[in-house]
mmCIF file of C-alpha atoms in Angstrom:
data_model
loop_
_atom_site.group_PDB
_atom_site.id
_atom_site.type_symbol
_atom_site.label_atom_id
_atom_site.label_comp_id
_atom_site.label_asym_id
_atom_site.label_seq_id
_atom_site.Cartn_x
_atom_site.Cartn_y
_atom_site.Cartn_z
ATOM 1 C CA UNK A 1 4.327 -8.463 17.801
ATOM 2 C CA UNK A 2 6.836 -9.087 14.883
ATOM 3 C CA UNK A 3 10.107 -8.946 16.126
ATOM 4 C CA UNK A 4 10.405 -12.553 15.696
ATOM 5 C CA UNK A 5 9.272 -12.292 12.120
ATOM 6 C CA UNK A 6 11.697 -14.150 9.574
ATOM 7 C CA UNK A 7 13.194 -12.387 6.624
ATOM 8 C CA UNK A 8 12.660 -8.781 5.448
ATOM 9 C CA UNK A 9 9.655 -7.096 4.275
ATOM 10 C CA UNK A 10 9.968 -4.549 1.127
ATOM 11 C CA UNK A 11 6.553 -2.983 1.286
ATOM 12 C CA UNK A 12 5.774 -0.761 -1.841
ATOM 13 C CA UNK A 13 2.849 1.828 -2.576
ATOM 14 C CA UNK A 14 1.451 1.306 -6.106
ATOM 15 C CA UNK A 15 1.974 3.712 -8.952
ATOM 16 C CA UNK A 16 -0.424 6.478 -9.935
ATOM 17 C CA UNK A 17 -3.784 5.676 -11.341
ATOM 18 C CA UNK A 18 -6.449 7.146 -13.599
ATOM 19 C CA UNK A 19 -8.663 7.775 -10.501
ATOM 20 C CA UNK A 20 -5.679 9.532 -8.783
ATOM 21 C CA UNK A 21 -5.252 11.763 -11.838
ATOM 22 C CA UNK A 22 -8.935 12.667 -11.808
ATOM 23 C CA UNK A 23 -8.997 12.911 -7.965
ATOM 24 C CA UNK A 24 -11.600 10.331 -7.493
ATOM 25 C CA UNK A 25 -11.727 8.037 -4.391
ATOM 26 C CA UNK A 26 -10.419 4.655 -4.943
ATOM 27 C CA UNK A 27 -10.485 2.701 -1.898
ATOM 28 C CA UNK A 28 -10.780 -1.032 -2.521
ATOM 29 C CA UNK A 29 -12.166 -0.458 -6.013
ATOM 30 C CA UNK A 30 -10.819 -3.461 -7.802
ATOM 31 C CA UNK A 31 -9.140 -1.873 -10.983
ATOM 32 C CA UNK A 32 -8.343 1.645 -11.709
ATOM 33 C CA UNK A 33 -5.470 1.338 -14.129
ATOM 34 C CA UNK A 34 -2.225 3.095 -14.156
ATOM 35 C CA UNK A 35 -1.373 6.130 -15.703
ATOM 36 C CA UNK A 36 1.901 6.575 -17.823
ATOM 37 C CA UNK A 37 3.213 8.192 -14.690
ATOM 38 C CA UNK A 38 2.145 5.228 -12.645
ATOM 39 C CA UNK A 39 3.986 2.937 -15.047
ATOM 40 C CA UNK A 40 7.029 5.056 -14.757
ATOM 41 C CA UNK A 41 7.011 5.007 -10.913
ATOM 42 C CA UNK A 42 6.808 1.352 -11.190
ATOM 43 C CA UNK A 43 9.750 1.168 -13.525
ATOM 44 C CA UNK A 44 11.739 3.165 -10.858
ATOM 45 C CA UNK A 45 10.782 0.951 -8.122
ATOM 46 C CA UNK A 46 11.849 -2.155 -9.973
ATOM 47 C CA UNK A 47 15.292 -0.674 -10.922
ATOM 48 C CA UNK A 48 15.651 0.309 -7.197
ATOM 49 C CA UNK A 49 14.697 -3.084 -6.344
ATOM 50 C CA UNK A 50 17.273 -4.787 -8.663
ATOM 51 C CA UNK A 51 20.030 -2.531 -7.380
ATOM 52 C CA UNK A 52 19.462 -3.393 -4.075
ATOM 53 C CA UNK A 53 18.717 -7.240 -4.462
ATOM 54 C CA UNK A 54 20.119 -8.059 -7.835
ATOM 55 C CA UNK A 55 18.333 -10.160 -10.530
ATOM 56 C CA UNK A 56 16.063 -13.331 -9.300
ATOM 57 C CA UNK A 57 16.410 -12.582 -5.790
ATOM 58 C CA UNK A 58 14.892 -15.093 -3.281
ATOM 59 C CA UNK A 59 11.920 -13.102 -2.807
ATOM 60 C CA UNK A 60 8.236 -13.980 -2.104
ATOM 61 C CA UNK A 61 6.010 -11.762 -4.008
ATOM 62 C CA UNK A 62 2.700 -10.453 -2.429
ATOM 63 C CA UNK A 63 0.146 -8.374 -3.760
ATOM 64 C CA UNK A 64 -3.272 -6.752 -2.973
ATOM 65 C CA UNK A 65 -5.703 -8.180 -5.293
ATOM 66 C CA UNK A 66 -6.553 -4.846 -6.668
ATOM 67 C CA UNK A 67 -5.592 -4.293 -10.300
ATOM 68 C CA UNK A 68 -3.329 -1.189 -9.879
ATOM 69 C CA UNK A 69 -1.012 -3.090 -7.356
ATOM 70 C CA UNK A 70 -1.031 -6.162 -9.642
ATOM 71 C CA UNK A 71 0.077 -3.972 -12.431
ATOM 72 C CA UNK A 72 2.655 -2.288 -10.481
ATOM 73 C CA UNK A 73 3.864 -5.846 -9.435
ATOM 74 C CA UNK A 74 4.174 -6.951 -12.960
ATOM 75 C CA UNK A 75 6.550 -4.236 -13.961
ATOM 76 C CA UNK A 76 8.720 -4.876 -10.698
ATOM 77 C CA UNK A 77 8.932 -8.597 -11.324
ATOM 78 C CA UNK A 78 10.116 -7.792 -14.765
ATOM 79 C CA UNK A 79 13.108 -5.892 -13.603
ATOM 80 C CA UNK A 80 13.634 -8.563 -11.007
ATOM 81 C CA UNK A 81 13.301 -11.412 -13.423
ATOM 82 C CA UNK A 82 10.643 -13.170 -11.320
ATOM 83 C CA UNK A 83 7.455 -14.892 -12.413
ATOM 84 C CA UNK A 84 4.549 -12.509 -11.822
ATOM 85 C CA UNK A 85 2.279 -15.740 -12.047
ATOM 86 C CA UNK A 86 3.896 -16.945 -8.728
ATOM 87 C CA UNK A 87 2.735 -13.949 -6.902
ATOM 88 C CA UNK A 88 0.373 -14.294 -3.940
ATOM 89 C CA UNK A 89 -2.753 -12.143 -3.972
ATOM 90 C CA UNK A 90 -4.486 -11.545 -0.541
ATOM 91 C CA UNK A 91 -7.532 -9.240 0.093
ATOM 92 C CA UNK A 92 -6.214 -8.505 3.424
ATOM 93 C CA UNK A 93 -3.806 -5.973 1.785
ATOM 94 C CA UNK A 94 -6.301 -4.122 -0.240
ATOM 95 C CA UNK A 95 -7.064 -0.506 0.482
ATOM 96 C CA UNK A 96 -9.446 1.176 2.828
ATOM 97 C CA UNK A 97 -13.089 0.399 1.982
ATOM 98 C CA UNK A 98 -14.630 3.447 0.833
ATOM 99 C CA UNK A 99 -18.407 2.392 1.028
ATOM 100 C CA UNK A 100 -20.747 5.101 -0.269
ATOM 101 C CA UNK A 101 -17.783 7.221 -1.047
ATOM 102 C CA UNK A 102 -16.235 4.915 -3.719
ATOM 103 C CA UNK A 103 -15.658 6.435 -6.867
ATOM 104 C CA UNK A 104 -16.800 10.066 -5.709
ATOM 105 C CA UNK A 105 -14.690 13.154 -6.771
ATOM 106 C CA UNK A 106 -12.731 14.594 -3.954
ATOM 107 C CA UNK A 107 -14.301 18.094 -4.726
ATOM 108 C CA UNK A 108 -17.702 16.858 -4.388
ATOM 109 C CA UNK A 109 -17.019 15.196 -1.038
ATOM 110 C CA UNK A 110 -15.227 18.144 0.315
ATOM 111 C CA UNK A 111 -18.349 20.248 -0.558
ATOM 112 C CA UNK A 112 -20.830 17.770 0.817
ATOM 113 C CA UNK A 113 -18.856 16.492 3.934
ATOM 114 C CA UNK A 114 -16.690 19.363 5.128
ATOM 115 C CA UNK A 115 -13.721 18.230 7.318
ATOM 116 C CA UNK A 116 -13.775 14.808 6.279
ATOM 117 C CA UNK A 117 -10.033 14.908 5.795
ATOM 118 C CA UNK A 118 -7.566 15.547 8.334
ATOM 119 C CA UNK A 119 -4.845 17.442 6.303
ATOM 120 C CA UNK A 120 -2.128 17.320 8.739
ATOM 121 C CA UNK A 121 -2.137 13.573 8.813
ATOM 122 C CA UNK A 122 -3.559 12.668 5.585
ATOM 123 C CA UNK A 123 -6.362 10.441 7.052
ATOM 124 C CA UNK A 124 -9.958 10.708 7.185
ATOM 125 C CA UNK A 125 -11.758 11.913 10.218
ATOM 126 C CA UNK A 126 -14.716 9.644 9.974
ATOM 127 C CA UNK A 127 -15.463 6.278 8.567
ATOM 128 C CA UNK A 128 -17.183 6.402 4.994
ATOM 129 C CA UNK A 129 -20.714 5.409 5.103
ATOM 130 C CA UNK A 130 -20.653 1.561 4.485
ATOM 131 C CA UNK A 131 -17.021 1.615 4.618
ATOM 132 C CA UNK A 132 -14.058 0.740 6.700
ATOM 133 C CA UNK A 133 -12.277 2.363 9.684
ATOM 134 C CA UNK A 134 -8.393 1.916 10.451
ATOM 135 C CA UNK A 135 -8.895 -0.478 13.147
ATOM 136 C CA UNK A 136 -10.427 -2.837 10.492
ATOM 137 C CA UNK A 137 -7.448 -2.393 8.300
ATOM 138 C CA UNK A 138 -5.100 -3.088 11.371
ATOM 139 C CA UNK A 139 -7.326 -6.413 11.997
ATOM 140 C CA UNK A 140 -6.849 -7.758 8.587
ATOM 141 C CA UNK A 141 -3.097 -6.840 7.990
ATOM 142 C CA UNK A 142 -2.179 -8.394 11.324
ATOM 143 C CA UNK A 143 -3.899 -11.441 10.187
ATOM 144 C CA UNK A 144 -1.926 -11.635 7.246
ATOM 145 C CA UNK A 145 1.230 -11.031 9.200
ATOM 146 C CA UNK A 146 0.328 -13.943 11.729
ATOM 147 C CA UNK A 147 0.196 -16.293 8.409
ATOM 148 C CA UNK A 148 3.467 -15.144 7.161
ATOM 149 C CA UNK A 149 5.658 -14.739 10.065
ATOM 150 C CA UNK A 150 7.372 -18.061 9.770
ATOM 151 C CA UNK A 151 7.836 -17.902 6.041
ATOM 152 C CA UNK A 152 11.412 -18.182 5.286
ATOM 153 C CA UNK A 153 13.245 -15.430 2.987
ATOM 154 C CA UNK A 154 12.230 -12.005 2.251
ATOM 155 C CA UNK A 155 8.860 -10.640 0.925
ATOM 156 C CA UNK A 156 7.938 -7.866 -1.668
ATOM 157 C CA UNK A 157 4.463 -6.497 -0.662
ATOM 158 C CA UNK A 158 2.545 -4.144 -3.194
ATOM 159 C CA UNK A 159 -0.081 -2.105 -1.034
ATOM 160 C CA UNK A 160 -1.853 1.075 -1.310
ATOM 161 C CA UNK A 161 -1.321 4.395 0.737
ATOM 162 C CA UNK A 162 -3.551 4.002 3.673
ATOM 163 C CA UNK A 163 -3.475 0.180 4.304
ATOM 164 C CA UNK A 164 0.342 0.038 3.661
ATOM 165 C CA UNK A 165 0.498 2.884 6.552
ATOM 166 C CA UNK A 166 -1.316 0.798 8.926
ATOM 167 C CA UNK A 167 0.599 -2.324 8.112
ATOM 168 C CA UNK A 168 3.850 -0.484 8.730
ATOM 169 C CA UNK A 169 2.598 0.864 11.962
ATOM 170 C CA UNK A 170 1.872 -2.415 13.159
ATOM 171 C CA UNK A 171 5.097 -3.923 12.155
ATOM 172 C CA UNK A 172 7.196 -1.192 13.698
ATOM 173 C CA UNK A 173 5.075 -1.191 16.972
ATOM 174 C CA UNK A 174 3.907 2.275 16.812
ATOM 175 C CA UNK A 175 1.206 3.280 19.310
ATOM 176 C CA UNK A 176 -2.404 3.258 18.286
ATOM 177 C CA UNK A 177 -3.620 6.967 17.265
ATOM 178 C CA UNK A 178 -6.749 7.257 19.340
ATOM 179 C CA UNK A 179 -8.491 9.652 16.915
ATOM 180 C CA UNK A 180 -7.870 6.826 14.125
ATOM 181 C CA UNK A 181 -8.039 3.712 16.458
ATOM 182 C CA UNK A 182 -4.858 2.105 14.727
ATOM 183 C CA UNK A 183 -1.043 2.659 14.485
ATOM 184 C CA UNK A 184 -0.355 4.763 11.346
ATOM 185 C CA UNK A 185 3.101 5.211 9.952
ATOM 186 C CA UNK A 186 4.036 8.385 8.116
ATOM 187 C CA UNK A 187 2.595 9.028 4.607
ATOM 188 C CA UNK A 188 4.999 8.209 1.593
ATOM 189 C CA UNK A 189 4.410 9.101 -1.895
ATOM 190 C CA UNK A 190 3.282 6.782 -4.714
ATOM 191 C CA UNK A 191 5.992 4.617 -5.908
ATOM 192 C CA UNK A 192 7.992 4.587 -2.603
ATOM 193 C CA UNK A 193 9.294 1.338 -1.025
ATOM 194 C CA UNK A 194 10.259 0.818 2.799
ATOM 195 C CA UNK A 195 12.318 -2.196 4.032
ATOM 196 C CA UNK A 196 11.293 -3.640 7.434
ATOM 197 C CA UNK A 197 13.534 -5.749 9.252
ATOM 198 C CA UNK A 198 13.207 -6.746 12.866
ATOM 199 C CA UNK A 199 10.394 -4.024 13.256
ATOM 200 C CA UNK A 200 12.762 -1.325 12.084
ATOM 201 C CA UNK A 201 11.761 0.740 9.073
ATOM 202 C CA UNK A 202 14.092 2.129 6.520
ATOM 203 C CA UNK A 203 12.957 4.162 3.323
ATOM 204 C CA UNK A 204 14.865 2.359 0.593
ATOM 205 C CA UNK A 205 13.070 4.322 -2.504
ATOM 206 C CA UNK A 206 11.117 7.514 -2.531
ATOM 207 C CA UNK A 207 8.465 7.793 -5.227
ATOM 208 C CA UNK A 208 7.362 10.785 -7.384
ATOM 209 C CA UNK A 209 3.635 10.297 -6.976
ATOM 210 C CA UNK A 210 1.278 11.759 -4.885
ATOM 211 C CA UNK A 211 1.210 11.600 -0.964
ATOM 212 C CA UNK A 212 -1.591 11.673 1.632
ATOM 213 C CA UNK A 213 -5.175 11.071 1.151
ATOM 214 C CA UNK A 214 -7.514 11.190 -0.404
ATOM 215 C CA UNK A 215 -6.268 7.982 -1.825
#
């Protein structure tokens, strides 16, 4: 569906947060600050992108409206000598909605809901109560794609573990996984960046953060 999309998309997963470190569920929680490791991962992403794109590239900045994504973008934008204040914030790029699981410790959930996590795929096996499922993510990221397909130039998009996997799956034309009701790309560690051009994905920077769910 995105073969005629103009420009390239650099899609990045934010750095480690205090919730990641404490092993708590974040989901669409509006602000969970980066740790020192998270800031270091953002620094590494910025340096990698500057090496690829040079200073002040013609690049439209997009971010999930979550604080951790915006913090990551602030570090990257400084490396690229771009104005963070010009970034577009979009709720369609946020992480999966956790509903009643939001803020819960992983260990408590594992005790209460055995099997809620598919360890092989790093994805949940059921929707969180009052939360979101992967087809919902696919619908909202597809809406964002439709609105930006004709935008000129390249884009930098700062997102999250699960929502970025669905976006990447949609953009690269992966088949819908029946168990998850959406196309889902392979997991990458926090602090990673891919480039997608004409539906083809290339990993341009591999981060040092955690991979897989819970996220």
